[in-house]
Tab-separated table of C-alpha atoms in Angstrom:
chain	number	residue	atom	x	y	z
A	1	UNK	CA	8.329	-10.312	9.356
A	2	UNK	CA	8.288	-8.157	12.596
A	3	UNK	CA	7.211	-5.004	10.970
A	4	UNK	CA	3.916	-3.501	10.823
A	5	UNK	CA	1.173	-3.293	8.444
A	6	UNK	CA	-2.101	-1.824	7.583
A	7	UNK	CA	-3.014	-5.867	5.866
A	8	UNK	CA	-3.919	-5.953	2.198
A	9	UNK	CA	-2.296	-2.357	0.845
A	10	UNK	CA	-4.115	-2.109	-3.148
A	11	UNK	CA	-7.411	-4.118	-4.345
A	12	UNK	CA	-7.420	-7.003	-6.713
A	13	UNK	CA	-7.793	-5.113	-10.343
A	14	UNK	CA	-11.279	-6.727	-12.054
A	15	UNK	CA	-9.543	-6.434	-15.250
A	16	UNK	CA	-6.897	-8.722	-14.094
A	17	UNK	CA	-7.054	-12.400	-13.500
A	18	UNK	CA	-3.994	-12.677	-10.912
A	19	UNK	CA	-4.511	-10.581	-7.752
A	20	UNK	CA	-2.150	-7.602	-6.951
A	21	UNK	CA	0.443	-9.487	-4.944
A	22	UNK	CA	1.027	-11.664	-7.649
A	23	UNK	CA	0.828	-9.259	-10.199
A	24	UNK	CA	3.898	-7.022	-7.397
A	25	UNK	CA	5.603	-10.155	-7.689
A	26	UNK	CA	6.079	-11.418	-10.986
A	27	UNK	CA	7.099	-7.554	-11.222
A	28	UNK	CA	10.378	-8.627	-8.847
A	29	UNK	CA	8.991	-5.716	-6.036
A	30	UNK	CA	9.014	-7.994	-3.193
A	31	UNK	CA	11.838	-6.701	-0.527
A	32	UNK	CA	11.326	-3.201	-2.468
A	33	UNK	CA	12.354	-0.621	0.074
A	34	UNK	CA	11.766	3.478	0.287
A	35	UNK	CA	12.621	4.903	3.561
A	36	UNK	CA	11.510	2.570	6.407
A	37	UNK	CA	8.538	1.013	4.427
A	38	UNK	CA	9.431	-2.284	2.445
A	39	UNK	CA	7.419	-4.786	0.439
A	40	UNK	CA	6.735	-8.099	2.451
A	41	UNK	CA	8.934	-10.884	1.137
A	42	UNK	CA	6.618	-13.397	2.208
A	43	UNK	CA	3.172	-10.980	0.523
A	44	UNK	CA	3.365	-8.419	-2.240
A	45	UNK	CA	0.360	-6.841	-1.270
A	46	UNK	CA	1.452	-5.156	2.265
A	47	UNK	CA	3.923	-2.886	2.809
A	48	UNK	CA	5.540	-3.429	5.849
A	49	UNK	CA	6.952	-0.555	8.212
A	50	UNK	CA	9.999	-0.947	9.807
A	51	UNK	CA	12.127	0.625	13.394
A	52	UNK	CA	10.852	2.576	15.722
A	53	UNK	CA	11.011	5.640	13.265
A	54	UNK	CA	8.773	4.030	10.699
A	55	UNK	CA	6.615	6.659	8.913
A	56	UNK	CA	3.578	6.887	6.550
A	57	UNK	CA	5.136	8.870	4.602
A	58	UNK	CA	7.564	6.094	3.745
A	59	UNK	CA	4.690	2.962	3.331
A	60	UNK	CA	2.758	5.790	0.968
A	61	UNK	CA	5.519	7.133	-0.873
A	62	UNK	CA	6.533	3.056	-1.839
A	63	UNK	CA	3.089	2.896	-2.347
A	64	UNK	CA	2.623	5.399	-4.821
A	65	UNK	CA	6.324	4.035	-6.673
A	66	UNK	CA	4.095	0.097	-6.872
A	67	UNK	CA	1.269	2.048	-8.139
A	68	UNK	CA	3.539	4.279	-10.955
A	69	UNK	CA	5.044	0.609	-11.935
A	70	UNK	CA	2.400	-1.437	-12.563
A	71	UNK	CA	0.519	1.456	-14.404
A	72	UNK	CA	3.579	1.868	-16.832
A	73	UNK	CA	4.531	-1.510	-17.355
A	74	UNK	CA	1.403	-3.638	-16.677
A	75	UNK	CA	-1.059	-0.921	-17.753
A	76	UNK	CA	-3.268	-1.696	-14.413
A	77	UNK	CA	-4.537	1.309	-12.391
A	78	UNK	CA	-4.002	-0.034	-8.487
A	79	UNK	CA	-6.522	1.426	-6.172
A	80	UNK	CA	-6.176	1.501	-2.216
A	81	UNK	CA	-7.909	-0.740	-0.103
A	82	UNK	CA	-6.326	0.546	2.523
A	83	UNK	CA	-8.479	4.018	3.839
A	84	UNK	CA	-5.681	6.715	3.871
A	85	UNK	CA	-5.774	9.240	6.840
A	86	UNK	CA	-4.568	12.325	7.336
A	87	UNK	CA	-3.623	13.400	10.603
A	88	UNK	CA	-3.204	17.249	9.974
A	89	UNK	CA	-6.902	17.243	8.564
A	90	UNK	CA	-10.079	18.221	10.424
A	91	UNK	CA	-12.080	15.108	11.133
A	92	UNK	CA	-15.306	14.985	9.062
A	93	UNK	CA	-18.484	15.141	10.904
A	94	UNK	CA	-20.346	11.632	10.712
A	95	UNK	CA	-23.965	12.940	10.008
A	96	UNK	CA	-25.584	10.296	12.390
A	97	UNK	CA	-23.310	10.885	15.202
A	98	UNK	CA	-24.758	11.731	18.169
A	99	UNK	CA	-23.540	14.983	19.185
């Protein structure tokens, strides 16, 4: 698609029997767009990032729009499986890091 993305964006929902691209889908989100983030036409499940100004900001805030959806209409509660990051936070200490 020639943007970039983090893979596999939300978990399949145990509840569900379809995974969550299918279940983005059916919902007519592929090609969905918010900012420079877009959902993959060829996989519902990753957001793709677009340009050379491509933000987070955008791929979460199009996340968080997929997630509001499929709550409302499917009643299905999405969870990440991408790990969210934030660069303006202070880095957690890993206990068994060597210091």
């Amino acid at each position: 698609h020639g943007g970039r993305s983090a893979g596999c964006f939300f978990k399949n929902p145990p509840e569900s029997t379809v995974g969550t691209g299918k279940i983005i889908d059916e919902m007519g989100m592929k090609g969905a767009r918010r900012g420079t983030a877009v959902v993959s036409p060829i996989h519902a499940n990753f957001i793709v990032t677009e340009g050379e100004n491509a933000c987070a900001e955008d791929a979460l805030a199009l996340a968080e729009e997929i997630r509001e959806r499929v709550k409302r209409e499917q009643g299905i509660e999405l969870e990440y499986e991408v790990e969210l990051w934030r660069a303006n936070e202070p880095r957690k200490q890993d206990p068994d890091a060597e210091s």
